[in-house]
PDB file of C-alpha atoms in Angstrom:
ATOM      1  CA  ALA A 787     135.290  31.038-114.503  1.00  0.00           C
ATOM      2  CA  GLN A 788     135.509  34.552-115.764  1.00  0.00           C
ATOM      3  CA  LYS A 789     132.872  36.996-114.623  1.00  0.00           C
ATOM      4  CA  ILE A 790     131.917  40.589-115.362  1.00  0.00           C
ATOM      5  CA  THR A 791     129.849  42.691-112.961  1.00  0.00           C
ATOM      6  CA  GLN A 792     128.122  45.930-113.808  1.00  0.00           C
ATOM      7  CA  THR A 793     126.402  47.186-110.686  1.00  0.00           C
ATOM      8  CA  GLN A 794     124.518  50.133-112.183  1.00  0.00           C
ATOM      9  CA  PRO A 795     121.378  48.934-113.980  1.00  0.00           C
ATOM     10  CA  GLY A 796     120.527  52.528-114.938  1.00  0.00           C
ATOM     11  CA  MET A 797     122.099  55.962-114.874  1.00  0.00           C
ATOM     12  CA  PHE A 798     120.712  59.404-115.591  1.00  0.00           C
ATOM     13  CA  VAL A 799     123.068  62.246-116.503  1.00  0.00           C
ATOM     14  CA  GLN A 800     122.655  65.819-117.685  1.00  0.00           C
ATOM     15  CA  GLU A 801     123.886  66.610-121.160  1.00  0.00           C
ATOM     16  CA  LYS A 802     127.498  67.805-121.287  1.00  0.00           C
ATOM     17  CA  GLU A 803     128.385  66.224-117.957  1.00  0.00           C
ATOM     18  CA  ALA A 804     130.960  63.463-117.675  1.00  0.00           C
ATOM     19  CA  VAL A 805     129.735  60.020-116.680  1.00  0.00           C
ATOM     20  CA  THR A 806     131.476  56.936-115.323  1.00  0.00           C
ATOM     21  CA  LEU A 807     130.061  53.468-115.908  1.00  0.00           C
ATOM     22  CA  ASP A 808     131.373  50.853-113.522  1.00  0.00           C
ATOM     23  CA  CYS A 809     132.723  47.438-114.434  1.00  0.00           C
ATOM     24  CA  THR A 810     134.527  44.925-112.268  1.00  0.00           C
ATOM     25  CA  TYR A 811     135.853  41.615-113.462  1.00  0.00           C
ATOM     26  CA  ASP A 812     137.099  38.381-112.041  1.00  0.00           C
ATOM     27  CA  THR A 813     139.686  36.159-113.656  1.00  0.00           C
ATOM     28  CA  SER A 814     142.667  34.112-112.648  1.00  0.00           C
ATOM     29  CA  ASP A 815     144.256  34.435-116.072  1.00  0.00           C
ATOM     30  CA  PRO A 816     147.116  36.982-116.232  1.00  0.00           C
ATOM     31  CA  SER A 817     146.376  37.735-119.880  1.00  0.00           C
ATOM     32  CA  TYR A 818     142.973  39.121-120.813  1.00  0.00           C
ATOM     33  CA  GLY A 819     141.261  41.901-122.697  1.00  0.00           C
ATOM     34  CA  LEU A 820     138.509  44.236-121.593  1.00  0.00           C
ATOM     35  CA  PHE A 821     136.002  45.833-123.955  1.00  0.00           C
ATOM     36  CA  TRP A 822     133.110  48.239-123.869  1.00  0.00           C
ATOM     37  CA  TYR A 823     130.238  48.051-126.333  1.00  0.00           C
ATOM     38  CA  LYS A 824     127.333  50.432-126.857  1.00  0.00           C
ATOM     39  CA  GLN A 825     123.888  49.126-127.775  1.00  0.00           C
ATOM     40  CA  PRO A 826     121.431  51.813-128.916  1.00  0.00           C
ATOM     41  CA  SER A 827     117.692  51.156-128.888  1.00  0.00           C
ATOM     42  CA  SER A 828     117.983  49.961-132.491  1.00  0.00           C
ATOM     43  CA  GLY A 829     119.837  46.915-131.158  1.00  0.00           C
ATOM     44  CA  GLU A 830     123.226  46.845-132.831  1.00  0.00           C
ATOM     45  CA  MET A 831     126.433  46.353-130.828  1.00  0.00           C
ATOM     46  CA  ILE A 832     129.015  49.067-131.367  1.00  0.00           C
ATOM     47  CA  PHE A 833     132.612  48.569-130.221  1.00  0.00           C
ATOM     48  CA  LEU A 834     133.860  51.552-128.206  1.00  0.00           C
ATOM     49  CA  ILE A 835     137.174  50.856-126.538  1.00  0.00           C
ATOM     50  CA  TYR A 836     139.643  48.105-125.636  1.00  0.00           C
ATOM     51  CA  GLN A 837     142.153  47.632-122.803  1.00  0.00           C
ATOM     52  CA  GLY A 838     144.694  44.840-122.686  1.00  0.00           C
ATOM     53  CA  SER A 839     145.749  43.456-119.333  1.00  0.00           C
ATOM     54  CA  TYR A 840     149.382  44.284-120.013  1.00  0.00           C
ATOM     55  CA  ASP A 841     148.759  47.775-121.351  1.00  0.00           C
ATOM     56  CA  GLN A 842     150.594  50.331-119.228  1.00  0.00           C
ATOM     57  CA  GLN A 843     148.359  53.245-120.100  1.00  0.00           C
ATOM     58  CA  ASN A 844     144.609  53.664-119.914  1.00  0.00           C
ATOM     59  CA  ALA A 845     142.940  53.395-123.303  1.00  0.00           C
ATOM     60  CA  THR A 846     141.310  56.456-124.858  1.00  0.00           C
ATOM     61  CA  GLU A 847     139.138  56.841-127.969  1.00  0.00           C
ATOM     62  CA  GLY A 848     137.804  60.332-128.515  1.00  0.00           C
ATOM     63  CA  ARG A 849     135.340  61.108-125.715  1.00  0.00           C
ATOM     64  CA  TYR A 850     135.708  57.593-124.285  1.00  0.00           C
ATOM     65  CA  SER A 851     138.389  56.582-121.842  1.00  0.00           C
ATOM     66  CA  LEU A 852     138.840  53.468-119.794  1.00  0.00           C
ATOM     67  CA  ASN A 853     139.884  53.828-116.172  1.00  0.00           C
ATOM     68  CA  PHE A 854     141.783  50.570-115.733  1.00  0.00           C
ATOM     69  CA  GLN A 855     142.710  49.659-112.157  1.00  0.00           C
ATOM     70  CA  LYS A 856     144.270  46.243-112.370  1.00  0.00           C
ATOM     71  CA  ALA A 857     144.739  45.659-108.645  1.00  0.00           C
ATOM     72  CA  ARG A 858     141.073  46.425-108.030  1.00  0.00           C
ATOM     73  CA  LYS A 859     140.022  44.463-111.125  1.00  0.00           C
ATOM     74  CA  SER A 860     137.986  47.336-112.416  1.00  0.00           C
ATOM     75  CA  ALA A 861     137.642  48.782-115.915  1.00  0.00           C
ATOM     76  CA  ASN A 862     135.293  51.733-115.741  1.00  0.00           C
ATOM     77  CA  LEU A 863     134.200  53.581-118.864  1.00  0.00           C
ATOM     78  CA  VAL A 864     134.343  57.354-118.704  1.00  0.00           C
ATOM     79  CA  ILE A 865     132.387  59.394-121.243  1.00  0.00           C
ATOM     80  CA  SER A 866     133.338  63.054-121.272  1.00  0.00           C
ATOM     81  CA  ALA A 867     130.940  65.827-122.311  1.00  0.00           C
ATOM     82  CA  SER A 868     127.952  63.510-122.721  1.00  0.00           C
ATOM     83  CA  GLN A 869     125.586  63.990-125.632  1.00  0.00           C
ATOM     84  CA  LEU A 870     121.943  63.026-126.164  1.00  0.00           C
ATOM     85  CA  GLY A 871     123.128  60.412-128.642  1.00  0.00           C
ATOM     86  CA  ASP A 872     125.033  58.647-125.871  1.00  0.00           C
ATOM     87  CA  SER A 873     121.743  57.354-124.450  1.00  0.00           C
ATOM     88  CA  ALA A 874     121.996  53.565-124.831  1.00  0.00           C
ATOM     89  CA  MET A 875     122.847  50.316-123.076  1.00  0.00           C
ATOM     90  CA  TYR A 876     126.532  49.901-122.349  1.00  0.00           C
ATOM     91  CA  PHE A 877     128.112  46.492-121.921  1.00  0.00           C
ATOM     92  CA  CYS A 878     131.466  45.667-120.426  1.00  0.00           C
ATOM     93  CA  ALA A 879     133.020  42.454-121.724  1.00  0.00           C
ATOM     94  CA  MET A 880     136.123  40.389-121.117  1.00  0.00           C
ATOM     95  CA  ARG A 881     137.966  38.231-123.570  1.00  0.00           C
ATOM     96  CA  GLU A 882     139.415  34.997-122.377  1.00  0.00           C
ATOM     97  CA  ALA A 883     143.055  34.456-123.234  1.00  0.00           C
ATOM     98  CA  GLN A 884     142.661  30.759-123.840  1.00  0.00           C
ATOM     99  CA  GLY A 885     140.656  28.763-126.312  1.00  0.00           C
ATOM    100  CA  ALA A 886     138.373  30.544-128.727  1.00  0.00           C
ATOM    101  CA  GLN A 887     138.634  33.829-126.883  1.00  0.00           C
ATOM    102  CA  LYS A 888     134.931  34.334-126.590  1.00  0.00           C
ATOM    103  CA  LEU A 889     133.597  37.468-124.937  1.00  0.00           C
ATOM    104  CA  VAL A 890     131.928  37.255-121.549  1.00  0.00           C
ATOM    105  CA  PHE A 891     129.503  40.142-121.034  1.00  0.00           C
ATOM    106  CA  GLY A 892     128.167  41.950-118.009  1.00  0.00           C
ATOM    107  CA  GLN A 893     124.479  42.690-117.480  1.00  0.00           C
ATOM    108  CA  GLY A 894     124.813  46.173-118.910  1.00  0.00           C
ATOM    109  CA  THR A 895     124.028  49.712-117.766  1.00  0.00           C
ATOM    110  CA  ARG A 896     121.267  51.748-119.357  1.00  0.00           C
ATOM    111  CA  LEU A 897     122.502  55.324-119.696  1.00  0.00           C
ATOM    112  CA  THR A 898     120.025  58.123-120.229  1.00  0.00           C
ATOM    113  CA  ILE A 899     121.255  61.606-121.096  1.00  0.00           C
ATOM    114  CA  ASN A 900     118.828  64.361-120.162  1.00  0.00           C
ATOM    115  CA  PRO A 901     118.761  67.677-122.068  1.00  0.00           C
TER     116      PRO A 901
ATOM    117  CA  GLU B 248     134.531  50.933-143.272  1.00  0.00           C
ATOM    118  CA  PRO B 249     133.903  47.170-143.678  1.00  0.00           C
ATOM    119  CA  GLU B 250     130.993  45.772-141.711  1.00  0.00           C
ATOM    120  CA  VAL B 251     129.606  42.466-140.572  1.00  0.00           C
ATOM    121  CA  THR B 252     126.290  41.975-142.370  1.00  0.00           C
ATOM    122  CA  GLN B 253     123.426  39.880-141.003  1.00  0.00           C
ATOM    123  CA  THR B 254     120.237  38.813-142.739  1.00  0.00           C
ATOM    124  CA  PRO B 255     117.368  38.876-142.181  1.00  0.00           C
ATOM    125  CA  SER B 256     117.017  41.679-139.671  1.00  0.00           C
ATOM    126  CA  HIS B 257     113.853  40.084-138.296  1.00  0.00           C
ATOM    127  CA  GLN B 258     112.661  36.489-138.667  1.00  0.00           C
ATOM    128  CA  VAL B 259     109.306  35.216-137.472  1.00  0.00           C
ATOM    129  CA  THR B 260     108.943  31.426-137.403  1.00  0.00           C
ATOM    130  CA  GLN B 261     106.488  28.872-136.095  1.00  0.00           C
ATOM    131  CA  MET B 262     107.690  26.681-133.240  1.00  0.00           C
ATOM    132  CA  GLY B 263     109.218  23.468-134.524  1.00  0.00           C
ATOM    133  CA  GLN B 264     110.341  24.957-137.829  1.00  0.00           C
ATOM    134  CA  GLU B 265     113.931  25.201-138.962  1.00  0.00           C
ATOM    135  CA  VAL B 266     115.523  28.602-139.290  1.00  0.00           C
ATOM    136  CA  ILE B 267     118.811  29.711-140.850  1.00  0.00           C
ATOM    137  CA  LEU B 268     120.422  32.964-139.820  1.00  0.00           C
ATOM    138  CA  ARG B 269     122.980  34.359-142.214  1.00  0.00           C
ATOM    139  CA  CYS B 270     126.086  36.419-141.686  1.00  0.00           C
ATOM    140  CA  VAL B 271     128.743  37.844-143.953  1.00  0.00           C
ATOM    141  CA  PRO B 272     131.809  38.577-141.802  1.00  0.00           C
ATOM    142  CA  ILE B 273     134.391  41.178-142.739  1.00  0.00           C
ATOM    143  CA  SER B 274     136.297  39.725-145.657  1.00  0.00           C
ATOM    144  CA  ASN B 275     139.780  39.271-144.195  1.00  0.00           C
ATOM    145  CA  HIS B 276     138.623  38.103-140.778  1.00  0.00           C
ATOM    146  CA  LEU B 277     139.514  34.639-139.545  1.00  0.00           C
ATOM    147  CA  TYR B 278     137.590  34.164-136.304  1.00  0.00           C
ATOM    148  CA  PHE B 279     133.805  33.961-136.291  1.00  0.00           C
ATOM    149  CA  TYR B 280     131.283  33.911-133.468  1.00  0.00           C
ATOM    150  CA  TRP B 281     127.580  33.690-132.750  1.00  0.00           C
ATOM    151  CA  TYR B 282     126.038  35.262-129.651  1.00  0.00           C
ATOM    152  CA  ARG B 283     122.495  35.439-128.362  1.00  0.00           C
ATOM    153  CA  GLN B 284     120.695  38.123-126.375  1.00  0.00           C
ATOM    154  CA  ILE B 285     117.297  37.313-124.902  1.00  0.00           C
ATOM    155  CA  LEU B 286     115.226  40.482-124.524  1.00  0.00           C
ATOM    156  CA  GLY B 287     116.406  42.541-121.564  1.00  0.00           C
ATOM    157  CA  GLN B 288     119.278  40.208-120.736  1.00  0.00           C
ATOM    158  CA  LYS B 289     123.000  40.144-121.320  1.00  0.00           C
ATOM    159  CA  VAL B 290     124.725  38.871-124.419  1.00  0.00           C
ATOM    160  CA  GLU B 291     125.622  35.167-124.250  1.00  0.00           C
ATOM    161  CA  PHE B 292     128.201  33.266-126.252  1.00  0.00           C
ATOM    162  CA  LEU B 293     126.939  30.422-128.431  1.00  0.00           C
ATOM    163  CA  VAL B 294     129.765  29.200-130.634  1.00  0.00           C
ATOM    164  CA  SER B 295     133.075  30.142-132.187  1.00  0.00           C
ATOM    165  CA  PHE B 296     134.473  29.014-135.531  1.00  0.00           C
ATOM    166  CA  TYR B 297     138.037  29.078-136.786  1.00  0.00           C
ATOM    167  CA  ASN B 298     139.873  27.281-139.557  1.00  0.00           C
ATOM    168  CA  ASN B 299     136.628  25.742-140.828  1.00  0.00           C
ATOM    169  CA  GLU B 300     135.650  24.096-137.589  1.00  0.00           C
ATOM    170  CA  ILE B 301     133.998  24.824-134.289  1.00  0.00           C
ATOM    171  CA  SER B 302     136.619  25.891-131.754  1.00  0.00           C
ATOM    172  CA  GLU B 303     134.310  26.244-128.777  1.00  0.00           C
ATOM    173  CA  LYS B 304     130.619  26.014-127.990  1.00  0.00           C
ATOM    174  CA  SER B 305     128.530  26.859-124.956  1.00  0.00           C
ATOM    175  CA  GLU B 306     125.966  24.744-123.117  1.00  0.00           C
ATOM    176  CA  ILE B 307     123.259  26.611-125.013  1.00  0.00           C
ATOM    177  CA  PHE B 308     124.618  25.305-128.315  1.00  0.00           C
ATOM    178  CA  ASP B 309     123.005  21.861-128.188  1.00  0.00           C
ATOM    179  CA  ASP B 310     122.202  19.415-130.984  1.00  0.00           C
ATOM    180  CA  GLN B 311     119.472  21.701-132.329  1.00  0.00           C
ATOM    181  CA  PHE B 312     122.120  24.208-133.400  1.00  0.00           C
ATOM    182  CA  SER B 313     124.695  23.992-136.159  1.00  0.00           C
ATOM    183  CA  VAL B 314     127.020  26.398-137.916  1.00  0.00           C
ATOM    184  CA  GLU B 315     128.465  26.346-141.367  1.00  0.00           C
ATOM    185  CA  ARG B 316     130.758  28.365-143.557  1.00  0.00           C
ATOM    186  CA  PRO B 317     129.591  27.079-146.922  1.00  0.00           C
ATOM    187  CA  ASP B 318     131.805  29.338-148.991  1.00  0.00           C
ATOM    188  CA  GLY B 319     134.469  31.970-148.491  1.00  0.00           C
ATOM    189  CA  SER B 320     132.077  34.654-147.332  1.00  0.00           C
ATOM    190  CA  ASN B 321     128.968  33.349-145.559  1.00  0.00           C
ATOM    191  CA  PHE B 322     128.681  32.076-141.996  1.00  0.00           C
ATOM    192  CA  THR B 323     125.337  30.564-141.023  1.00  0.00           C
ATOM    193  CA  LEU B 324     123.610  29.498-137.835  1.00  0.00           C
ATOM    194  CA  LYS B 325     120.892  26.862-138.187  1.00  0.00           C
ATOM    195  CA  ILE B 326     118.335  26.005-135.551  1.00  0.00           C
ATOM    196  CA  ARG B 327     116.710  22.715-136.544  1.00  0.00           C
ATOM    197  CA  SER B 328     113.515  22.657-134.514  1.00  0.00           C
ATOM    198  CA  THR B 329     112.856  26.005-132.926  1.00  0.00           C
ATOM    199  CA  LYS B 330     111.431  26.421-129.443  1.00  0.00           C
ATOM    200  CA  LEU B 331     109.716  29.398-127.870  1.00  0.00           C
ATOM    201  CA  GLU B 332     112.796  30.039-125.744  1.00  0.00           C
ATOM    202  CA  ASP B 333     114.917  30.481-128.865  1.00  0.00           C
ATOM    203  CA  SER B 334     113.299  33.890-129.318  1.00  0.00           C
ATOM    204  CA  ALA B 335     116.175  36.350-129.019  1.00  0.00           C
ATOM    205  CA  MET B 336     118.484  38.673-130.895  1.00  0.00           C
ATOM    206  CA  TYR B 337     121.268  36.712-132.544  1.00  0.00           C
ATOM    207  CA  PHE B 338     124.546  38.470-133.240  1.00  0.00           C
ATOM    208  CA  CYS B 339     127.321  37.382-135.545  1.00  0.00           C
ATOM    209  CA  ALA B 340     130.817  38.725-134.835  1.00  0.00           C
ATOM    210  CA  SER B 341     134.200  38.404-136.454  1.00  0.00           C
ATOM    211  CA  LYS B 342     137.791  39.452-135.981  1.00  0.00           C
ATOM    212  CA  ARG B 343     140.988  39.115-137.940  1.00  0.00           C
ATOM    213  CA  GLU B 344     143.579  38.475-135.268  1.00  0.00           C
ATOM    214  CA  VAL B 345     143.723  37.224-131.729  1.00  0.00           C
ATOM    215  CA  GLU B 346     144.327  40.601-130.080  1.00  0.00           C
ATOM    216  CA  GLN B 347     141.763  42.560-132.050  1.00  0.00           C
ATOM    217  CA  PRO B 348     138.215  43.374-130.918  1.00  0.00           C
ATOM    218  CA  GLN B 349     135.270  41.478-132.307  1.00  0.00           C
ATOM    219  CA  HIS B 350     133.096  43.422-134.713  1.00  0.00           C
ATOM    220  CA  PHE B 351     129.396  42.696-134.442  1.00  0.00           C
ATOM    221  CA  GLY B 352     126.673  42.691-137.043  1.00  0.00           C
ATOM    222  CA  ASP B 353     123.411  44.501-136.435  1.00  0.00           C
ATOM    223  CA  GLY B 354     121.761  41.274-135.308  1.00  0.00           C
ATOM    224  CA  THR B 355     118.793  39.171-136.368  1.00  0.00           C
ATOM    225  CA  ARG B 356     115.746  39.375-134.152  1.00  0.00           C
ATOM    226  CA  LEU B 357     114.230  35.878-134.074  1.00  0.00           C
ATOM    227  CA  SER B 358     110.640  35.559-132.908  1.00  0.00           C
ATOM    228  CA  ILE B 359     109.220  32.079-132.385  1.00  0.00           C
ATOM    229  CA  LEU B 360     105.416  31.828-132.317  1.00  0.00           C
TER     230      LEU B 360
END
C-alpha cells in the first residue's frame, strides 16, 4: 500500500528565510505523482506543485520548488523567501497510478512564519 | 480561473438525519472525488466517480454513503443516517485528465449533534 510520511508536525521560520518541508513516500509502483497542497486556517485546500515520477527535472512554481530524490523516495517542498501569508498546514500527497488515482495524504506540517 | 464550488460551507445536523453535500466541479472535468478530513487529522479518500459510476471507494464509504451526478454539473454526497463520527470537513475535488492535479473545493464543514 502506498504511504506518505511527513515527520515535522510543526515548523517555525523567520520571515524571508527559506524553509524545507519534508516528505517521504513508499510505493512499489514505478509510475506515480507527488503533490503538495496548502491548507490555510480557513480550511480550503490549495494546490501548490506537482512532480511526476518520470520527470527529469525538479518542479518549480514561483517561490515553490520540489526537491525530488527518487532513490531516497523523498519529495521535499522548498519555499523561498517565506512570507507571513505562508503560515498554514502543508500536505504532501501521492497519486496512485492504477485505478481511480485517488490521492493518499500525509499527516501534514503546520508552518508558522514569524515576523 | 474556474473553481470547484461546494455548498453549504457549514452544515449542522442532528444525529440520525440525512444530509446532502453538494459540489459543482469545474465544467470540463471528468474525474470527481470526495475526501474527508476529521478535525486535526489528515485528508482521507472516500470515493471516486468517473463515467457516471463509482470507480473506487474506501472502507469509510459504507452503505450509509452514496454519490450522485444528477445532471451535467452537480456532484452530491449523501449520508443517510448521520453519526457523531461523521463530523468532519468534506472536500470535493475534480480533474480533467489522468495526469493533471485534482482541484479541491473550499469544503463543507459537517457538524453532527
